[in-house]
Amino acid sequence: FCSFSKMKPISKSDRVILDLMQKDGRVTIEAVAEAAGLSPSSAQRRVQSLRKQKIITGDAVVVDPKALGFGLSMIVGLEVEHDRPELALALHRWVAARPEIQNAWHVTGRGDYILSVIVQSVEDFDALMERLMADNRLVRKYTTSVALKTLKRTLAVPVLQEGA
């Protein structure tokens, strides 16, 4: 079952707006209007509509983690006790509350959760994992991979052309 089938189709103008705004969050409404072939007031209404429909869910400033001392990126796999589903909500809340955890996914395959974590030091990572294990009885074990080099970092979603 795919919930996308109930979504209203996105127009060509909306696709141009989404693509442009993802590339530059500070783009002016005049530039958006010009790129989308709309008047500024029409472009503003389209942007407001995209927000109201929750297609645009927020605005973000992208910060280089290293500039703030977060030089280590870790990918963490969690394995959980499957016979304890009542503890999953507590784990989800714990993960959501930790600013060091940048992204988290409940996954299929090897492991149950994948976390993307940034820390300032190995000691900070060890402390975070100790807290995770102490606070979350659901977690059986974790595995860690250290990111040696960031090849790509983005929040942008591809804006495919209609019919693509």
Tab-separated table of C-alpha atoms in Angstrom:
chain	number	residue	atom	x	y	z
A	1	PHE	CA	0.000	0.000	0.000
A	2	CYS	CA	1.417	3.353	-1.008
A	3	SER	CA	0.022	6.576	0.435
A	4	PHE	CA	1.461	8.522	-2.506
A	5	SER	CA	-1.432	7.371	-4.662
A	6	LYS	CA	-3.747	9.663	-2.670
A	7	MET	CA	-1.539	12.710	-3.082
A	8	LYS	CA	-2.538	15.488	-5.420
A	9	PRO	CA	-0.245	15.565	-8.481
A	10	ILE	CA	2.559	18.104	-8.270
A	11	SER	CA	2.569	20.607	-11.116
A	12	LYS	CA	5.573	21.457	-13.263
A	13	SER	CA	5.746	24.890	-11.561
A	14	ASP	CA	5.714	23.258	-8.125
A	15	ARG	CA	8.552	20.948	-9.175
A	16	VAL	CA	10.613	23.947	-10.314
A	17	ILE	CA	9.877	25.704	-7.012
A	18	LEU	CA	10.848	22.658	-4.941
A	19	ASP	CA	14.037	22.063	-6.880
A	20	LEU	CA	15.125	25.694	-6.648
A	21	MET	CA	14.264	26.105	-2.955
A	22	GLN	CA	16.148	22.930	-2.030
A	23	LYS	CA	19.253	24.195	-3.817
A	24	ASP	CA	19.075	27.614	-2.147
A	25	GLY	CA	16.829	28.145	0.863
A	26	ARG	CA	17.495	31.888	0.728
A	27	VAL	CA	16.227	32.283	-2.832
A	28	THR	CA	13.893	35.266	-3.224
A	29	ILE	CA	10.270	34.817	-4.188
A	30	GLU	CA	11.001	36.930	-7.259
A	31	ALA	CA	13.668	34.460	-8.404
A	32	VAL	CA	11.304	31.559	-7.675
A	33	ALA	CA	8.582	33.260	-9.707
A	34	GLU	CA	10.894	33.879	-12.649
A	35	ALA	CA	12.210	30.302	-12.706
A	36	ALA	CA	8.702	28.846	-12.449
A	37	GLY	CA	7.175	31.236	-14.989
A	38	LEU	CA	4.798	32.743	-12.431
A	39	SER	CA	4.053	36.160	-11.001
A	40	PRO	CA	5.573	36.786	-7.551
A	41	SER	CA	2.130	36.631	-5.919
A	42	SER	CA	1.344	33.310	-7.667
A	43	ALA	CA	4.725	31.911	-6.653
A	44	GLN	CA	4.111	32.983	-3.048
A	45	ARG	CA	0.705	31.249	-3.076
A	46	ARG	CA	2.283	28.080	-4.514
A	47	VAL	CA	4.959	28.060	-1.802
A	48	GLN	CA	2.287	28.561	0.880
A	49	SER	CA	0.247	25.726	-0.642
A	50	LEU	CA	3.282	23.409	-0.674
A	51	ARG	CA	3.774	24.192	3.018
A	52	LYS	CA	0.095	23.666	3.826
A	53	GLN	CA	0.153	20.292	2.022
A	54	LYS	CA	3.241	19.352	4.092
A	55	ILE	CA	5.315	18.870	0.943
A	56	ILE	CA	7.641	21.556	2.304
A	57	THR	CA	7.965	20.516	5.944
A	58	GLY	CA	10.484	23.080	7.165
A	59	ASP	CA	13.511	25.206	6.441
A	60	ALA	CA	17.036	24.346	7.477
A	61	VAL	CA	20.467	25.889	7.678
A	62	VAL	CA	23.147	23.355	6.786
A	63	VAL	CA	26.108	23.578	9.169
A	64	ASP	CA	29.476	21.907	8.724
A	65	PRO	CA	29.744	19.636	11.813
A	66	LYS	CA	33.530	20.012	11.870
A	67	ALA	CA	33.180	23.787	12.306
A	68	LEU	CA	31.492	23.069	15.652
A	69	GLY	CA	33.972	20.408	16.707
A	70	PHE	CA	32.007	17.336	15.588
A	71	GLY	CA	34.803	15.679	13.651
A	72	LEU	CA	33.634	12.068	13.936
A	73	SER	CA	30.696	10.616	12.051
A	74	MET	CA	29.550	7.148	13.061
A	75	ILE	CA	27.041	4.770	11.551
A	76	VAL	CA	25.535	2.621	14.294
A	77	GLY	CA	23.504	-0.536	13.858
A	78	LEU	CA	21.244	-1.571	16.732
A	79	GLU	CA	19.847	-5.024	17.375
A	80	VAL	CA	16.871	-5.218	19.712
A	81	GLU	CA	14.962	-7.854	21.649
A	82	HIS	CA	11.992	-8.691	19.425
A	83	ASP	CA	9.947	-10.063	22.296
A	84	ARG	CA	9.866	-6.618	23.987
A	85	PRO	CA	7.870	-4.384	21.588
A	86	GLU	CA	6.472	-2.379	24.518
A	87	LEU	CA	9.935	-0.843	24.972
A	88	ALA	CA	10.248	0.391	21.363
A	89	LEU	CA	8.452	3.698	21.987
A	90	ALA	CA	10.873	4.537	24.801
A	91	LEU	CA	13.813	3.827	22.469
A	92	HIS	CA	12.275	5.997	19.738
A	93	ARG	CA	11.852	8.888	22.204
A	94	TRP	CA	15.398	8.461	23.501
A	95	VAL	CA	16.843	8.546	19.984
A	96	ALA	CA	14.724	11.583	19.040
A	97	ALA	CA	15.966	13.491	22.105
A	98	ARG	CA	19.692	13.009	21.402
A	99	PRO	CA	21.125	15.868	19.319
A	100	GLU	CA	24.176	13.767	18.398
A	101	ILE	CA	21.902	11.372	16.517
A	102	GLN	CA	21.382	13.075	13.174
A	103	ASN	CA	19.255	10.421	11.468
A	104	ALA	CA	17.633	7.193	12.575
A	105	TRP	CA	15.860	4.477	10.628
A	106	HIS	CA	13.987	1.328	11.624
A	107	VAL	CA	15.200	-1.115	8.969
A	108	THR	CA	14.889	-4.597	7.580
A	109	GLY	CA	17.832	-6.888	7.017
A	110	ARG	CA	20.807	-7.143	9.296
A	111	GLY	CA	20.023	-5.260	12.482
A	112	ASP	CA	16.865	-3.411	13.437
A	113	TYR	CA	17.868	0.261	13.521
A	114	ILE	CA	20.521	2.339	11.795
A	115	LEU	CA	21.677	5.601	13.370
A	116	SER	CA	23.825	8.361	11.930
A	117	VAL	CA	25.752	9.946	14.797
A	118	ILE	CA	28.169	12.874	15.044
A	119	VAL	CA	30.464	13.310	18.035
A	120	GLN	CA	33.498	15.328	19.042
A	121	SER	CA	35.563	12.380	20.246
A	122	VAL	CA	35.664	8.627	20.646
A	123	GLU	CA	35.157	9.191	24.373
A	124	ASP	CA	31.951	11.119	23.680
A	125	PHE	CA	30.753	8.284	21.458
A	126	ASP	CA	31.535	5.690	24.126
A	127	ALA	CA	29.604	7.736	26.697
A	128	LEU	CA	26.619	8.057	24.344
A	129	MET	CA	26.559	4.307	23.717
A	130	GLU	CA	26.864	3.561	27.439
A	131	ARG	CA	23.836	5.804	28.063
A	132	LEU	CA	21.950	4.157	25.198
A	133	MET	CA	22.531	0.685	26.615
A	134	ALA	CA	21.782	1.715	30.213
A	135	ASP	CA	18.595	3.611	29.335
A	136	ASN	CA	17.177	1.176	26.771
A	137	ARG	CA	16.764	-2.426	27.888
A	138	LEU	CA	15.353	-3.221	24.443
A	139	VAL	CA	18.778	-2.837	22.798
A	140	ARG	CA	20.658	-6.125	22.755
A	141	LYS	CA	23.828	-4.933	21.009
A	142	TYR	CA	25.220	-2.346	18.649
A	143	THR	CA	27.810	-2.273	15.900
A	144	THR	CA	29.692	0.781	14.743
A	145	SER	CA	31.288	1.935	11.525
A	146	VAL	CA	33.404	5.091	11.506
A	147	ALA	CA	32.920	7.309	8.474
A	148	LEU	CA	36.401	7.970	7.095
A	149	LYS	CA	35.315	10.569	4.562
A	150	THR	CA	32.038	12.307	3.783
A	151	LEU	CA	31.344	11.837	0.097
A	152	LYS	CA	27.917	13.460	0.094
A	153	ARG	CA	25.712	15.215	2.626
A	154	THR	CA	22.291	16.497	1.621
A	155	LEU	CA	18.731	16.947	2.743
A	156	ALA	CA	17.489	17.464	-0.815
A	157	VAL	CA	14.866	15.125	-2.247
A	158	PRO	CA	15.107	14.525	-6.008
A	159	VAL	CA	12.355	16.388	-7.834
A	160	LEU	CA	11.502	14.069	-10.690
A	161	GLN	CA	9.693	15.370	-13.712
A	162	GLU	CA	6.143	14.150	-14.157
A	163	GLY	CA	6.125	10.763	-15.857
A	164	ALA	CA	9.812	10.155	-15.113
